[in-house]
Amino acid sequence: MSRIEAALAEADGDERHALVALRAPALKMIARVRVALSEVGVPVASLAGRGLPEDVGGPFVPLSSTPGALGFDANLALSRDAVAQAERLSAIVARVPLRKPLSGPLEMTSPFGARIDPFLGRPAMHTGIDFRETYGDSVHATAAGIVTIAGTDGGYGTMVEVDHGGGFSTRYAHLSSVSVAPNQKVAAGDIVGHVGSTGRATGPHLHYETRINGEPVDPTRFLRAGARIFEE
Ligand SMILES: [Zn+2]
């Protein structure tokens, strides 16, 4: 925002073009994040009503505005809006579990959905994704949030659950150890525990769940969207 103020201070006709250049990265980021979030299946407009830290209301900047046709004030207003929207979207992105729970490439060994239960030998719902990983490797929070569970829970073994607000939560199961405690705040990427094979596990792996309002949804939706945002 300070760069916009600086541009305002030196205002003359040519500054319009500086303002356009200034908002271009913000508009690019907005477009990229909106496409990515639409892949999650949760429209940005509905995220605003999900108790996320910042209101995401307000009109989006029209992408088609031609800079030459606008005066300085109108250009300044558009740039302010674009930067403000980019900031609001950044706050949302921090709370949506879009990042990878493990560093390095993910090696999925069992997808989300119906599968033959490895213990019972009959069809059962798999509420997350299993990723192969070395015993003891770090498991990372995929978004900022507050730890709600850090301990042992039946078939999950040693597990961590993080509430990200807005109805989003994640679970990290079969851990060998936890690195967080209930009610602890975590940032995206923080280590929550280490890979193990506790609970109903046939070997070391991470069972990772993403939930919306408590219902498990396929984590690949989030991971694909995250790849668009973070790996470009
Ligand atoms: Zn699993």
Short mmCIF file of C-alpha atoms and ligand atoms in Angstrom, two decimals:
data_model
loop_
_atom_site.label_atom_id
_atom_site.label_comp_id
_atom_site.label_asym_id
_atom_site.label_seq_id
_atom_site.Cartn_x
_atom_site.Cartn_y
_atom_site.Cartn_z
CA MET A 1 0.00 0.00 0.00
CA SER A 2 2.90 2.35 0.76
CA ARG A 3 4.09 2.08 -2.83
CA ILE A 4 0.68 3.31 -3.93
CA GLU A 5 0.93 6.25 -1.55
CA ALA A 6 4.35 7.06 -2.98
CA ALA A 7 2.94 6.92 -6.49
CA LEU A 8 0.15 9.27 -5.42
CA ALA A 9 2.65 11.78 -4.05
CA GLU A 10 4.34 12.04 -7.43
CA ALA A 11 1.12 12.12 -9.34
CA ASP A 12 1.09 13.20 -12.96
CA GLY A 13 -0.27 11.75 -16.16
CA ASP A 14 2.43 9.11 -16.54
CA GLU A 15 1.82 7.81 -13.04
CA ARG A 16 -1.29 6.09 -14.31
CA HIS A 17 0.91 3.56 -16.03
CA ALA A 18 2.95 3.04 -12.87
CA LEU A 19 -0.27 2.27 -10.99
CA VAL A 20 -1.34 -0.21 -13.64
CA ALA A 21 2.05 -1.93 -13.37
CA LEU A 22 1.67 -1.93 -9.59
CA ARG A 23 -1.64 -3.75 -9.56
CA ALA A 24 -0.75 -6.26 -12.27
CA PRO A 25 0.91 -8.79 -9.87
CA ALA A 26 -2.01 -8.44 -7.43
CA LEU A 27 -4.55 -9.12 -10.20
CA LYS A 28 -2.50 -12.09 -11.40
CA MET A 29 -2.39 -13.51 -7.87
CA ILE A 30 -6.14 -12.97 -7.41
CA ALA A 31 -6.95 -14.77 -10.65
CA ARG A 32 -4.63 -17.70 -9.85
CA VAL A 33 -5.97 -18.15 -6.30
CA ARG A 34 -9.61 -17.92 -7.40
CA VAL A 35 -9.08 -20.63 -10.03
CA ALA A 36 -7.25 -22.79 -7.49
CA LEU A 37 -9.93 -22.37 -4.81
CA SER A 38 -12.65 -23.20 -7.31
CA GLU A 39 -10.89 -26.56 -7.78
CA VAL A 40 -11.36 -27.22 -4.07
CA GLY A 41 -15.06 -26.86 -4.78
CA VAL A 42 -15.54 -24.06 -2.29
CA PRO A 43 -16.24 -20.72 -3.98
CA VAL A 44 -14.45 -17.69 -2.54
CA ALA A 45 -17.81 -16.03 -1.89
CA SER A 46 -18.86 -18.84 0.45
CA LEU A 47 -15.53 -18.81 2.26
CA ALA A 48 -16.43 -15.31 3.40
CA GLY A 49 -19.37 -16.69 5.34
CA ARG A 50 -17.40 -19.53 6.93
CA GLY A 51 -15.95 -17.62 9.82
CA LEU A 52 -12.60 -17.00 8.18
CA PRO A 53 -10.48 -14.33 9.82
CA GLU A 54 -11.21 -11.63 7.30
CA ASP A 55 -14.27 -10.67 5.36
CA VAL A 56 -13.82 -11.36 1.67
CA GLY A 57 -16.85 -9.41 0.56
CA GLY A 58 -16.75 -6.50 -1.83
CA PRO A 59 -16.65 -6.33 -5.58
CA PHE A 60 -13.74 -7.82 -7.45
CA VAL A 61 -11.66 -5.57 -9.68
CA PRO A 62 -12.82 -5.79 -13.27
CA LEU A 63 -9.91 -7.28 -15.20
CA SER A 64 -10.95 -5.67 -18.46
CA SER A 65 -10.52 -2.04 -17.40
CA THR A 66 -8.35 -0.23 -19.89
CA PRO A 67 -5.84 1.94 -18.04
CA GLY A 68 -5.70 4.66 -20.68
CA ALA A 69 -9.40 5.35 -20.35
CA LEU A 70 -9.21 5.90 -16.60
CA GLY A 71 -8.07 8.96 -14.71
CA PHE A 72 -5.45 8.86 -11.99
CA ASP A 73 -7.98 8.64 -9.15
CA ALA A 74 -9.86 5.77 -10.76
CA ASN A 75 -6.58 3.97 -11.41
CA LEU A 76 -5.50 4.52 -7.85
CA ALA A 77 -8.81 3.15 -6.56
CA LEU A 78 -8.45 0.03 -8.72
CA SER A 79 -4.91 -0.54 -7.50
CA ARG A 80 -5.97 -0.10 -3.86
CA ASP A 81 -8.81 -2.59 -4.40
CA ALA A 82 -6.55 -5.09 -6.12
CA VAL A 83 -3.94 -4.98 -3.35
CA ALA A 84 -6.62 -5.19 -0.63
CA GLN A 85 -8.26 -8.18 -2.34
CA ALA A 86 -4.90 -9.90 -2.75
CA GLU A 87 -4.29 -9.42 0.98
CA ARG A 88 -7.72 -10.83 1.89
CA LEU A 89 -7.17 -13.83 -0.36
CA SER A 90 -3.75 -14.41 1.19
CA ALA A 91 -5.42 -14.54 4.61
CA ILE A 92 -7.91 -17.12 3.30
CA VAL A 93 -5.22 -19.21 1.62
CA ALA A 94 -3.31 -19.38 4.91
CA ARG A 95 -6.35 -21.07 6.54
CA VAL A 96 -7.27 -23.52 3.77
CA PRO A 97 -5.31 -26.82 3.88
CA LEU A 98 -3.64 -26.44 0.50
CA ARG A 99 -0.07 -27.33 1.36
CA LYS A 100 1.62 -30.74 1.40
CA PRO A 101 1.79 -32.61 4.73
CA LEU A 102 5.21 -34.07 3.84
CA SER A 103 8.25 -32.44 2.31
CA GLY A 104 9.39 -33.83 -0.99
CA PRO A 105 7.26 -35.57 -3.61
CA LEU A 106 4.15 -37.30 -2.27
CA GLU A 107 3.90 -41.03 -2.92
CA MET A 108 0.27 -42.08 -2.55
CA THR A 109 -0.20 -45.74 -1.59
CA SER A 110 -3.96 -45.66 -0.97
CA PRO A 111 -6.47 -43.12 -2.32
CA PHE A 112 -9.51 -41.59 -0.65
CA GLY A 113 -12.81 -43.46 -0.98
CA ALA A 114 -14.12 -47.01 -1.01
CA ARG A 115 -11.41 -49.67 -0.87
CA ILE A 116 -10.81 -53.17 0.43
CA ASP A 117 -9.94 -52.73 4.09
CA PRO A 118 -6.38 -54.07 4.59
CA PHE A 119 -7.35 -55.62 7.94
CA LEU A 120 -10.90 -56.85 7.30
CA GLY A 121 -10.53 -57.84 3.63
CA ARG A 122 -13.92 -56.31 2.73
CA PRO A 123 -14.99 -52.98 1.23
CA ALA A 124 -14.74 -50.01 3.58
CA MET A 125 -14.56 -46.23 3.32
CA HIS A 126 -11.04 -44.83 3.42
CA THR A 127 -11.48 -41.34 4.88
CA GLY A 128 -8.09 -40.01 3.83
CA ILE A 129 -5.04 -40.63 1.67
CA ASP A 130 -2.08 -42.79 2.66
CA PHE A 131 1.36 -41.54 1.75
CA ARG A 132 4.46 -43.71 1.93
CA GLU A 133 7.16 -42.04 3.98
CA THR A 134 10.22 -42.99 5.99
CA TYR A 135 9.62 -43.74 9.67
CA GLY A 136 10.36 -40.62 11.74
CA ASP A 137 10.11 -38.08 8.93
CA SER A 138 8.43 -34.77 9.77
CA VAL A 139 4.70 -34.21 9.21
CA HIS A 140 3.66 -30.63 8.53
CA ALA A 141 0.43 -28.70 9.16
CA THR A 142 -1.09 -27.99 5.76
CA ALA A 143 -2.59 -24.66 6.91
CA ALA A 144 -2.57 -22.39 9.93
CA GLY A 145 -4.91 -23.35 12.76
CA ILE A 146 -5.37 -24.59 16.31
CA VAL A 147 -4.54 -28.14 17.44
CA THR A 148 -7.70 -29.91 18.66
CA ILE A 149 -6.31 -33.45 19.12
CA ALA A 150 -2.75 -34.55 19.83
CA GLY A 151 -2.65 -38.08 21.20
CA THR A 152 -3.91 -41.62 20.68
CA ASP A 153 -7.31 -42.28 19.10
CA GLY A 154 -8.19 -45.91 18.30
CA GLY A 155 -7.45 -47.00 14.75
CA TYR A 156 -5.79 -43.67 13.99
CA GLY A 157 -3.07 -44.53 16.47
CA THR A 158 -1.09 -41.49 17.50
CA MET A 159 -2.66 -38.59 15.67
CA VAL A 160 -3.00 -34.84 15.40
CA GLU A 161 -6.10 -32.90 14.35
CA VAL A 162 -5.90 -29.22 13.42
CA ASP A 163 -8.91 -26.90 13.19
CA HIS A 164 -8.27 -24.27 10.52
CA GLY A 165 -11.50 -22.32 11.06
CA GLY A 166 -14.10 -21.82 8.38
CA GLY A 167 -15.21 -25.46 8.76
CA PHE A 168 -11.85 -26.84 7.58
CA SER A 169 -9.87 -29.37 9.61
CA THR A 170 -7.08 -31.86 8.91
CA ARG A 171 -5.93 -35.11 10.53
CA TYR A 172 -2.48 -36.69 10.51
CA ALA A 173 -2.50 -40.30 11.74
CA HIS A 174 -0.34 -43.38 12.55
CA LEU A 175 2.35 -41.02 13.87
CA SER A 176 5.35 -42.23 15.87
CA SER A 177 5.26 -39.04 17.94
CA VAL A 178 3.44 -35.71 18.20
CA SER A 179 5.21 -32.34 18.35
CA VAL A 180 2.22 -30.22 19.39
CA ALA A 181 -0.33 -30.06 22.20
CA PRO A 182 -4.09 -29.41 22.20
CA ASN A 183 -5.05 -25.71 21.91
CA GLN A 184 -1.64 -24.88 20.43
CA LYS A 185 -1.61 -22.49 17.49
CA VAL A 186 0.24 -23.70 14.43
CA ALA A 187 1.31 -21.95 11.25
CA ALA A 188 1.17 -23.53 7.83
CA GLY A 189 4.19 -25.79 7.47
CA ASP A 190 4.83 -26.22 11.20
CA ILE A 191 5.87 -29.73 12.25
CA VAL A 192 2.97 -31.44 14.07
CA GLY A 193 4.55 -34.89 14.50
CA HIS A 194 6.55 -37.66 12.88
CA VAL A 195 5.68 -40.56 10.59
CA GLY A 196 5.08 -43.91 12.30
CA SER A 197 2.88 -46.98 12.12
CA THR A 198 0.71 -46.71 15.26
CA GLY A 199 -2.96 -47.79 15.21
CA ARG A 200 -4.34 -49.75 12.28
CA ALA A 201 -1.26 -49.45 10.09
CA THR A 202 0.56 -52.19 8.20
CA GLY A 203 3.79 -50.18 8.01
CA PRO A 204 5.16 -46.65 8.31
CA HIS A 205 3.00 -44.18 6.39
CA LEU A 206 1.01 -41.01 6.87
CA HIS A 207 -2.78 -41.18 6.80
CA TYR A 208 -3.86 -37.63 5.91
CA GLU A 209 -7.45 -36.34 6.06
CA THR A 210 -9.09 -33.10 5.02
CA ARG A 211 -12.54 -32.39 6.43
CA ILE A 212 -15.18 -29.77 5.73
CA ASN A 213 -17.60 -29.32 8.63
CA GLY A 214 -16.40 -32.66 10.01
CA GLU A 215 -17.05 -34.62 6.79
CA PRO A 216 -13.99 -36.20 5.15
CA VAL A 217 -13.39 -34.96 1.61
CA ASP A 218 -10.76 -36.09 -0.88
CA PRO A 219 -7.47 -34.36 0.02
CA THR A 220 -6.35 -34.47 -3.62
CA ARG A 221 -8.76 -31.58 -4.29
CA PHE A 222 -6.80 -29.41 -1.88
CA LEU A 223 -3.38 -30.67 -2.93
CA ARG A 224 -4.11 -30.04 -6.61
CA ALA A 225 -5.29 -26.51 -5.83
CA GLY A 226 -2.24 -25.94 -3.64
CA ALA A 227 0.07 -27.04 -6.42
CA ARG A 228 -1.44 -24.35 -8.63
CA ILE A 229 -0.82 -21.67 -6.04
CA PHE A 230 2.52 -22.64 -4.53
CA GLU A 231 4.38 -24.55 -7.24
CA GLU A 232 4.08 -22.18 -10.17
ZN ZN B 1 -5.27 -44.41 5.62
#
